[in-house]
mmCIF file of C-alpha atoms in Angstrom:
data_model
loop_
_atom_site.group_PDB
_atom_site.id
_atom_site.type_symbol
_atom_site.label_atom_id
_atom_site.label_comp_id
_atom_site.label_asym_id
_atom_site.label_seq_id
_atom_site.Cartn_x
_atom_site.Cartn_y
_atom_site.Cartn_z
ATOM 1 C CA MET A 1 105.230 83.829 97.537
ATOM 2 C CA ASN A 2 104.400 80.519 99.285
ATOM 3 C CA GLU A 3 103.274 77.651 97.086
ATOM 4 C CA PHE A 4 101.511 75.241 99.530
ATOM 5 C CA VAL A 5 99.640 72.492 97.651
ATOM 6 C CA PHE A 6 96.606 70.771 99.275
ATOM 7 C CA SER A 7 98.652 67.782 100.555
ATOM 8 C CA ASP A 8 100.976 70.245 102.418
ATOM 9 C CA ILE A 9 98.139 71.742 104.416
ATOM 10 C CA HIS A 10 97.450 70.535 107.941
ATOM 11 C CA ILE A 11 95.284 71.729 110.836
ATOM 12 C CA GLY A 12 97.260 74.285 112.759
ATOM 13 C CA LEU A 13 99.529 75.406 109.895
ATOM 14 C CA GLU A 14 100.219 79.088 110.680
ATOM 15 C CA GLN A 15 101.519 81.912 108.592
ATOM 16 C CA SER A 16 101.942 85.563 109.447
ATOM 17 C CA PHE A 17 103.399 88.851 108.129
ATOM 18 C CA GLU A 18 103.586 92.538 109.228
ATOM 19 C CA ALA A 19 102.238 95.597 107.512
ATOM 20 C CA THR A 20 101.326 99.235 108.059
ATOM 21 C CA VAL A 21 98.756 101.581 106.565
ATOM 22 C CA SER A 22 100.154 104.911 105.372
ATOM 23 C CA ALA A 23 98.219 108.094 104.712
ATOM 24 C CA ASP A 24 98.900 107.549 101.047
ATOM 25 C CA LYS A 25 97.106 104.216 101.133
ATOM 26 C CA LEU A 26 94.029 105.915 102.620
ATOM 27 C CA ASP A 27 94.066 108.458 99.815
ATOM 28 C CA LYS A 28 94.299 105.629 97.239
ATOM 29 C CA PHE A 29 91.499 103.767 98.908
ATOM 30 C CA LEU A 30 89.373 106.869 98.739
ATOM 31 C CA GLU A 31 90.090 107.122 95.027
ATOM 32 C CA ILE A 32 89.229 103.479 94.398
ATOM 33 C CA SER A 33 86.163 103.158 96.604
ATOM 34 C CA GLY A 34 84.688 106.632 96.667
ATOM 35 C CA ASP A 35 84.050 106.314 100.386
ATOM 36 C CA ASN A 36 84.461 109.901 101.499
ATOM 37 C CA ASN A 37 83.022 109.480 104.974
ATOM 38 C CA PRO A 38 84.657 112.201 107.126
ATOM 39 C CA LEU A 39 85.778 109.717 109.756
ATOM 40 C CA HIS A 40 88.304 108.440 107.185
ATOM 41 C CA ILE A 41 89.332 111.723 105.493
ATOM 42 C CA ASN A 42 88.975 114.554 108.131
ATOM 43 C CA SER A 43 91.181 114.432 111.191
ATOM 44 C CA GLU A 44 89.351 117.234 112.896
ATOM 45 C CA TYR A 45 86.036 115.468 112.447
ATOM 46 C CA ALA A 46 87.514 112.270 113.798
ATOM 47 C CA ARG A 47 88.822 113.991 116.888
ATOM 48 C CA HIS A 48 85.423 115.581 117.424
ATOM 49 C CA LYS A 49 84.072 112.026 117.538
ATOM 50 C CA ASN A 50 86.620 111.018 120.165
ATOM 51 C CA PHE A 51 89.099 109.224 117.968
ATOM 52 C CA PRO A 52 92.732 110.352 118.187
ATOM 53 C CA ASP A 53 92.882 110.835 114.437
ATOM 54 C CA ARG A 54 91.092 109.736 111.231
ATOM 55 C CA VAL A 55 90.197 106.039 111.222
ATOM 56 C CA VAL A 56 91.551 103.677 108.602
ATOM 57 C CA TYR A 57 88.865 102.094 106.438
ATOM 58 C CA GLY A 58 88.058 98.576 107.832
ATOM 59 C CA LEU A 59 88.066 97.235 104.364
ATOM 60 C CA LEU A 60 91.468 98.763 103.684
ATOM 61 C CA THR A 61 92.937 96.952 106.644
ATOM 62 C CA SER A 62 91.105 93.836 105.444
ATOM 63 C CA THR A 63 92.982 93.876 102.161
ATOM 64 C CA PHE A 64 95.711 92.242 104.133
ATOM 65 C CA TYR A 65 93.491 89.220 104.478
ATOM 66 C CA SER A 66 93.693 89.011 100.645
ATOM 67 C CA THR A 67 97.491 89.128 100.895
ATOM 68 C CA LEU A 68 97.452 86.486 103.666
ATOM 69 C CA VAL A 69 95.519 84.123 101.392
ATOM 70 C CA GLY A 70 97.080 84.914 98.039
ATOM 71 C CA VAL A 71 100.736 85.185 99.117
ATOM 72 C CA TYR A 72 101.142 83.279 102.396
ATOM 73 C CA LEU A 73 98.475 80.716 103.168
ATOM 74 C CA PRO A 74 98.289 78.871 100.946
ATOM 75 C CA GLY A 75 99.780 81.320 98.527
ATOM 76 C CA LYS A 76 100.071 80.729 94.736
ATOM 77 C CA TYR A 77 97.360 78.059 94.460
ATOM 78 C CA ALA A 78 94.581 79.876 96.421
ATOM 79 C CA ILE A 79 91.226 80.737 95.200
ATOM 80 C CA LEU A 80 89.265 82.775 97.688
ATOM 81 C CA HIS A 81 85.772 81.438 98.438
ATOM 82 C CA SER A 82 84.505 83.676 101.341
ATOM 83 C CA ILE A 83 85.706 85.965 104.127
ATOM 84 C CA ASP A 84 83.587 86.705 107.206
ATOM 85 C CA ILE A 85 85.219 89.601 108.980
ATOM 86 C CA LYS A 86 84.547 91.272 112.353
ATOM 87 C CA PHE A 87 85.930 94.628 113.120
ATOM 88 C CA LEU A 88 86.895 94.801 116.832
ATOM 89 C CA LYS A 89 88.938 98.024 117.271
ATOM 90 C CA PRO A 90 89.822 101.052 115.189
ATOM 91 C CA VAL A 91 93.044 101.206 113.135
ATOM 92 C CA PHE A 92 95.036 104.373 112.684
ATOM 93 C CA ILE A 93 97.672 105.589 110.137
ATOM 94 C CA ASN A 94 101.078 104.016 110.682
ATOM 95 C CA ASP A 95 99.839 101.330 113.194
ATOM 96 C CA GLN A 96 102.198 98.366 113.113
ATOM 97 C CA LEU A 97 99.917 95.512 112.139
ATOM 98 C CA LYS A 98 100.491 91.787 112.343
ATOM 99 C CA ILE A 99 98.305 89.496 110.198
ATOM 100 C CA VAL A 100 98.057 85.936 111.280
ATOM 101 C CA GLY A 101 96.210 82.944 109.749
ATOM 102 C CA ILE A 102 95.913 79.412 111.120
ATOM 103 C CA VAL A 103 94.302 76.488 109.297
ATOM 104 C CA SER A 104 91.354 75.326 111.260
ATOM 105 C CA TYR A 105 89.458 72.890 108.921
ATOM 106 C CA ILE A 106 90.245 70.874 105.846
ATOM 107 C CA ASN A 107 87.576 69.548 103.464
ATOM 108 C CA GLU A 108 89.193 66.692 101.553
ATOM 109 C CA ALA A 109 86.331 66.157 99.112
ATOM 110 C CA TYR A 110 86.402 69.646 97.485
ATOM 111 C CA LYS A 111 89.917 70.754 98.531
ATOM 112 C CA GLN A 112 88.653 73.658 100.601
ATOM 113 C CA ILE A 113 90.451 74.899 103.715
ATOM 114 C CA GLU A 114 89.288 77.184 106.470
ATOM 115 C CA VAL A 115 91.610 79.706 108.044
ATOM 116 C CA LYS A 116 90.974 81.547 111.282
ATOM 117 C CA ALA A 117 92.746 84.824 110.883
ATOM 118 C CA TYR A 118 93.239 88.021 112.904
ATOM 119 C CA ILE A 119 95.053 91.310 112.669
ATOM 120 C CA SER A 120 96.644 92.806 115.757
ATOM 121 C CA ASN A 121 98.308 96.158 116.336
ATOM 122 C CA GLN A 122 101.603 97.200 117.957
ATOM 123 C CA ALA A 123 99.950 96.953 121.458
ATOM 124 C CA GLY A 124 99.026 93.339 120.724
ATOM 125 C CA VAL A 125 95.320 94.244 120.544
ATOM 126 C CA LYS A 126 93.216 92.369 117.972
ATOM 127 C CA VAL A 127 91.719 94.956 115.624
ATOM 128 C CA SER A 128 89.796 92.447 113.476
ATOM 129 C CA LYS A 129 89.313 88.763 113.026
ATOM 130 C CA ALA A 130 88.118 86.714 110.130
ATOM 131 C CA ASN A 131 86.977 83.232 109.041
ATOM 132 C CA ILE A 132 88.270 82.603 105.549
ATOM 133 C CA LYS A 133 87.327 79.784 103.166
ATOM 134 C CA ILE A 134 89.826 78.990 100.478
ATOM 135 C CA GLY A 135 89.963 76.588 97.593
ATOM 136 C CA LEU A 136 93.204 74.966 96.391
ATOM 137 C CA ILE A 137 93.805 74.794 92.712
ATOM 138 C CA ASP A 138 97.133 73.057 92.749
ATOM 139 C CA GLU A 139 96.081 70.075 90.520
ATOM 140 C CA MET B 1 70.507 59.036 116.181
ATOM 141 C CA ASN B 2 67.788 57.774 113.782
ATOM 142 C CA ARG B 3 67.213 58.845 110.218
ATOM 143 C CA ALA B 4 64.388 61.352 111.158
ATOM 144 C CA GLN B 5 66.672 63.024 113.730
ATOM 145 C CA ILE B 6 69.486 63.325 111.134
ATOM 146 C CA PHE B 7 66.965 64.722 108.642
ATOM 147 C CA GLU B 8 65.952 67.389 111.120
ATOM 148 C CA LYS B 9 69.568 68.452 111.664
ATOM 149 C CA VAL B 10 70.221 68.501 107.939
ATOM 150 C CA GLN B 11 67.133 70.685 107.461
ATOM 151 C CA GLU B 12 68.489 73.179 109.963
ATOM 152 C CA ILE B 13 71.813 73.233 108.078
ATOM 153 C CA PHE B 14 69.958 73.967 104.831
ATOM 154 C CA ARG B 15 68.116 76.781 106.497
ATOM 155 C CA ASP B 16 71.303 78.305 107.799
ATOM 156 C CA ILE B 17 73.226 77.962 104.550
ATOM 157 C CA PHE B 18 70.415 79.356 102.366
ATOM 158 C CA ASP B 19 69.423 81.920 105.078
ATOM 159 C CA ASP B 20 65.750 80.872 104.827
ATOM 160 C CA GLN B 21 64.032 79.692 107.980
ATOM 161 C CA SER B 22 60.947 78.638 106.028
ATOM 162 C CA LEU B 23 62.836 76.321 103.743
ATOM 163 C CA ASN B 24 61.515 72.768 103.825
ATOM 164 C CA ILE B 25 63.490 69.946 102.222
ATOM 165 C CA ASN B 26 62.461 66.399 101.511
ATOM 166 C CA ASP B 27 64.258 63.278 100.246
ATOM 167 C CA ALA B 28 63.679 64.315 96.617
ATOM 168 C CA THR B 29 65.088 67.829 97.016
ATOM 169 C CA ASN B 30 68.086 68.510 94.800
ATOM 170 C CA SER B 31 69.978 71.572 93.498
ATOM 171 C CA ASP B 32 67.273 72.178 90.815
ATOM 172 C CA HIS B 33 64.813 73.050 93.613
ATOM 173 C CA ILE B 34 66.850 75.698 95.435
ATOM 174 C CA ASP B 35 67.921 78.711 93.432
ATOM 175 C CA ASP B 36 71.059 79.518 95.563
ATOM 176 C CA TRP B 37 72.330 75.922 95.559
ATOM 177 C CA ASP B 38 75.487 76.736 93.542
ATOM 178 C CA SER B 39 78.916 75.121 93.800
ATOM 179 C CA LEU B 40 80.172 77.244 96.710
ATOM 180 C CA ASN B 41 76.958 76.623 98.730
ATOM 181 C CA HIS B 42 77.235 73.000 97.922
ATOM 182 C CA ILE B 43 80.703 72.994 99.586
ATOM 183 C CA ASN B 44 79.273 74.996 102.545
ATOM 184 C CA LEU B 45 76.560 72.294 102.883
ATOM 185 C CA VAL B 46 79.023 69.459 102.794
ATOM 186 C CA VAL B 47 81.407 71.115 105.279
ATOM 187 C CA SER B 48 78.514 71.910 107.673
ATOM 188 C CA ILE B 49 77.314 68.372 107.496
ATOM 189 C CA GLU B 50 80.795 67.043 108.178
ATOM 190 C CA LYS B 51 81.138 69.239 111.187
ATOM 191 C CA GLU B 52 77.650 68.531 112.586
ATOM 192 C CA PHE B 53 77.972 64.798 112.423
ATOM 193 C CA ASN B 54 81.767 64.575 112.841
ATOM 194 C CA ILE B 55 82.168 62.592 109.629
ATOM 195 C CA LYS B 56 84.272 63.090 106.424
ATOM 196 C CA PHE B 57 83.199 62.542 102.828
ATOM 197 C CA ASN B 58 85.416 61.842 99.858
ATOM 198 C CA PHE B 59 84.762 63.236 96.407
ATOM 199 C CA ASN B 60 83.562 59.965 94.873
ATOM 200 C CA GLU B 61 80.885 59.466 97.521
ATOM 201 C CA LEU B 62 79.555 63.007 96.979
ATOM 202 C CA SER B 63 79.650 62.916 93.190
ATOM 203 C CA GLY B 64 77.241 59.992 93.039
ATOM 204 C CA LEU B 65 74.522 61.717 95.183
ATOM 205 C CA LYS B 66 71.342 62.597 93.298
ATOM 206 C CA ASP B 67 69.264 64.224 96.067
ATOM 207 C CA VAL B 68 68.907 65.021 99.711
ATOM 208 C CA GLY B 69 67.575 61.490 100.474
ATOM 209 C CA ALA B 70 70.788 59.965 99.155
ATOM 210 C CA MET B 71 72.877 62.416 101.300
ATOM 211 C CA ILE B 72 70.869 61.402 104.349
ATOM 212 C CA ASP B 73 71.440 57.693 103.577
ATOM 213 C CA LEU B 74 75.118 58.364 103.269
ATOM 214 C CA ILE B 75 75.211 60.167 106.576
ATOM 215 C CA VAL B 76 73.310 57.293 108.263
ATOM 216 C CA GLU B 77 75.825 54.805 106.803
ATOM 217 C CA LYS B 78 78.833 56.904 108.054
ATOM 218 C CA ILE B 79 77.500 57.407 111.559
ATOM 219 C CA GLU B 80 76.804 53.718 111.929
ATOM 220 C CA LYS B 81 80.354 52.793 111.007
#
C-alpha cells in the first residue's frame, strides 16, 4: 500500500494497476447489491440485446476506483470525498483492465486533491472515466 | 474585473455547487443560510473559486471569513495582487 502524504503529492503524479473481473465477482456483487437485472446475470438475454455476453456491473468495475484511491493514490492516508463516473463502454468477464489515476488539482487550504482517472481494457479502449476528490489525513 | 463582476461569478458558482439556479446570495450570506453548505460543499466552493479566478487560498485566510462579503473582498484583494 502506498503512503503518500500531502507534501508528496504534485500535479501529474500518476499511479496505475491492473485487474480483471471474474464471474465469481459478478455473483458476489449480485449478492451484495441485489441488482438482478438480466443484462448482468443472463448470458442469453445479453446476447439477445446484442452484447457478446453478460455485462459487468458498472459499479463493480468502479470498485477499482476505490482501490486506486485507498491503496495507490494516495493510499493509506486517503479519505474519499466524491467520485463522478462516466461509463463509456461495456466491460465483460475476464477483460484485462488497467486502472490509471493522475493528480490534476491540489487544494492547499483543505488538503484535498483531485484525480482524473480512467479504466481501459485489453484493447486500450477506455471503458470508464472518473473525476475523484480525495482528502489527505496524514497529519 | 470589478467587485460586482466577481460577485456575479461567485453567485454562479454557488448555484452550480448547490444545484439551485434560483439561489441568490448577498454579502451577509453564510453557511447558516444554506442548508447544504456543509464541510465538503465548503471545500467544493473554495476549489471552484480558486479555479475560476486562478488564485490560491491558505487555511488561515479562509478560517477568518464570516460571510460571502468577506470572501468576495478576499478574492478582490488576491486578484489585485
